[in-house]
């Protein structure tokens, strides 16, 4: 069973609504930032952080199954990223639309981090049983 299949079958029902929003905030919005020269580096840094987290989550799933700790790569990569995004969003030299996109990213990544921190705490408090194990077949 793939990670996407496990999330669809064993994840909460709201996850089906949340994941597309997370993809917009974590992957699509940063790509749009690349079109403005002043926000190009922000977009690249955000994409790289999100890709590293995504690959790490996939690797963890294959090793551990569908466990509460799968958000740990988000915590590691996105906590410093959101601080960076907040600092960049305070700059006065950005046009209106990049600032709106940055605000959207901050909100989406921030909400995701709340979920991830809660799940990580639950894992470290003993909720370590996987809901499903990775099955490459």
Tab-separated table of C-alpha atoms in Angstrom:
chain	number	residue	atom	x	y	z
A	1	UNK	CA	0.000	0.000	0.000
A	2	UNK	CA	1.389	3.385	-0.983
A	3	UNK	CA	1.404	6.356	1.384
A	4	UNK	CA	-1.374	8.043	-0.601
A	5	UNK	CA	-3.498	4.899	-0.390
A	6	UNK	CA	-2.828	4.608	3.352
A	7	UNK	CA	-3.795	8.236	3.942
A	8	UNK	CA	-6.981	7.797	1.906
A	9	UNK	CA	-7.996	4.610	3.708
A	10	UNK	CA	-6.773	5.183	7.265
A	11	UNK	CA	-6.444	8.949	7.565
A	12	UNK	CA	-9.198	11.201	8.882
A	13	UNK	CA	-11.839	12.280	6.375
A	14	UNK	CA	-10.766	15.958	6.522
A	15	UNK	CA	-7.363	14.911	5.158
A	16	UNK	CA	-8.886	14.624	1.665
A	17	UNK	CA	-9.685	18.351	1.787
A	18	UNK	CA	-6.493	19.390	3.544
A	19	UNK	CA	-3.926	17.683	1.280
A	20	UNK	CA	-4.798	19.686	-1.871
A	21	UNK	CA	-4.542	22.913	0.173
A	22	UNK	CA	-1.201	21.744	1.525
A	23	UNK	CA	0.034	21.076	-2.015
A	24	UNK	CA	-1.040	24.579	-3.037
A	25	UNK	CA	0.762	26.201	-0.110
A	26	UNK	CA	3.822	23.972	-0.088
A	27	UNK	CA	4.488	23.451	-3.799
A	28	UNK	CA	2.334	25.524	-6.183
A	29	UNK	CA	2.565	28.914	-4.435
A	30	UNK	CA	6.381	28.759	-4.206
A	31	UNK	CA	6.553	28.055	-7.945
A	32	UNK	CA	4.506	31.195	-8.583
A	33	UNK	CA	6.953	33.238	-6.471
A	34	UNK	CA	9.711	32.345	-8.923
A	35	UNK	CA	8.149	34.674	-11.514
A	36	UNK	CA	9.055	37.816	-9.498
A	37	UNK	CA	12.755	38.564	-9.288
A	38	UNK	CA	12.459	39.835	-5.690
A	39	UNK	CA	10.822	36.602	-4.503
A	40	UNK	CA	12.573	34.093	-6.752
A	41	UNK	CA	14.992	32.889	-4.053
A	42	UNK	CA	12.127	32.557	-1.549
A	43	UNK	CA	10.289	30.338	-4.013
A	44	UNK	CA	13.350	28.176	-4.660
A	45	UNK	CA	14.137	27.784	-0.951
A	46	UNK	CA	10.512	26.859	-0.236
A	47	UNK	CA	10.376	24.288	-3.026
A	48	UNK	CA	13.636	22.678	-1.923
A	49	UNK	CA	12.470	22.485	1.715
A	50	UNK	CA	9.141	20.959	0.665
A	51	UNK	CA	10.769	18.426	-1.662
A	52	UNK	CA	13.250	17.309	0.997
A	53	UNK	CA	10.382	16.906	3.471
A	54	UNK	CA	8.267	14.981	0.939
A	55	UNK	CA	11.069	12.540	0.098
A	56	UNK	CA	11.875	12.063	3.786
A	57	UNK	CA	8.212	11.369	4.597
A	58	UNK	CA	8.047	8.783	1.822
A	59	UNK	CA	11.253	7.150	3.100
A	60	UNK	CA	9.942	7.101	6.677
A	61	UNK	CA	6.666	5.551	5.544
A	62	UNK	CA	8.542	2.770	3.775
A	63	UNK	CA	10.586	2.103	6.940
A	64	UNK	CA	7.990	2.618	9.681
A	65	UNK	CA	4.555	2.450	8.097
A	66	UNK	CA	1.765	4.979	8.556
A	67	UNK	CA	2.669	6.380	11.980
A	68	UNK	CA	2.108	9.701	13.743
A	69	UNK	CA	5.780	10.592	13.311
A	70	UNK	CA	5.512	11.088	9.537
A	71	UNK	CA	5.209	14.843	10.029
A	72	UNK	CA	8.713	15.053	11.525
A	73	UNK	CA	10.341	16.056	8.200
A	74	UNK	CA	7.856	18.926	7.969
A	75	UNK	CA	8.826	20.007	11.481
A	76	UNK	CA	12.521	19.889	10.626
A	77	UNK	CA	12.273	21.622	7.254
A	78	UNK	CA	9.277	23.927	7.655
A	79	UNK	CA	9.857	25.365	11.126
A	80	UNK	CA	12.882	27.387	9.979
A	81	UNK	CA	11.166	27.983	6.622
A	82	UNK	CA	8.110	29.607	8.197
A	83	UNK	CA	10.325	31.897	10.277
A	84	UNK	CA	12.147	32.871	7.081
A	85	UNK	CA	8.852	33.416	5.220
A	86	UNK	CA	7.492	35.631	7.995
A	87	UNK	CA	10.659	37.732	7.958
A	88	UNK	CA	10.531	38.053	4.161
A	89	UNK	CA	6.826	38.921	4.194
A	90	UNK	CA	7.608	41.954	6.367
A	91	UNK	CA	9.740	43.482	3.628
A	92	UNK	CA	8.347	46.668	2.134
A	93	UNK	CA	9.828	46.200	-1.344
A	94	UNK	CA	7.580	43.321	-2.457
A	95	UNK	CA	4.629	43.861	-4.781
A	96	UNK	CA	1.138	43.140	-3.440
A	97	UNK	CA	0.611	39.729	-5.042
A	98	UNK	CA	3.852	38.136	-3.836
A	99	UNK	CA	3.024	39.360	-0.314
A	100	UNK	CA	-0.418	37.740	-0.582
A	101	UNK	CA	1.116	34.509	-1.824
A	102	UNK	CA	3.634	34.548	1.037
A	103	UNK	CA	0.815	35.135	3.529
A	104	UNK	CA	-1.100	32.175	2.061
A	105	UNK	CA	1.997	29.989	2.338
A	106	UNK	CA	2.595	31.060	5.943
A	107	UNK	CA	-0.988	30.217	6.898
A	108	UNK	CA	-1.009	26.815	5.161
A	109	UNK	CA	2.439	25.762	6.376
A	110	UNK	CA	1.620	27.052	9.867
A	111	UNK	CA	-1.571	24.988	10.071
A	112	UNK	CA	0.300	21.945	8.800
A	113	UNK	CA	2.986	22.434	11.430
A	114	UNK	CA	0.365	22.485	14.186
A	115	UNK	CA	-0.901	19.087	12.989
A	116	UNK	CA	2.654	17.788	12.673
A	117	UNK	CA	3.746	18.936	16.138
A	118	UNK	CA	0.619	17.441	17.740
A	119	UNK	CA	1.177	14.125	15.948
A	120	UNK	CA	4.874	14.057	16.888
A	121	UNK	CA	4.036	14.671	20.557
A	122	UNK	CA	1.450	11.873	20.416
A	123	UNK	CA	4.050	9.576	18.903
A	124	UNK	CA	6.646	10.371	21.557
A	125	UNK	CA	4.016	9.895	24.271
A	126	UNK	CA	3.513	6.318	23.121
A	127	UNK	CA	1.155	6.305	20.136
A	128	UNK	CA	3.708	4.459	17.982
A	129	UNK	CA	1.587	1.695	16.468
A	130	UNK	CA	1.420	2.026	12.664
A	131	UNK	CA	-2.067	2.079	11.169
A	132	UNK	CA	-0.674	0.255	8.152
A	133	UNK	CA	2.737	-0.940	7.010
A	134	UNK	CA	4.267	-0.170	3.645
A	135	UNK	CA	3.615	-2.899	1.100
A	136	UNK	CA	5.480	-2.461	-2.201
A	137	UNK	CA	3.166	-4.917	-3.986
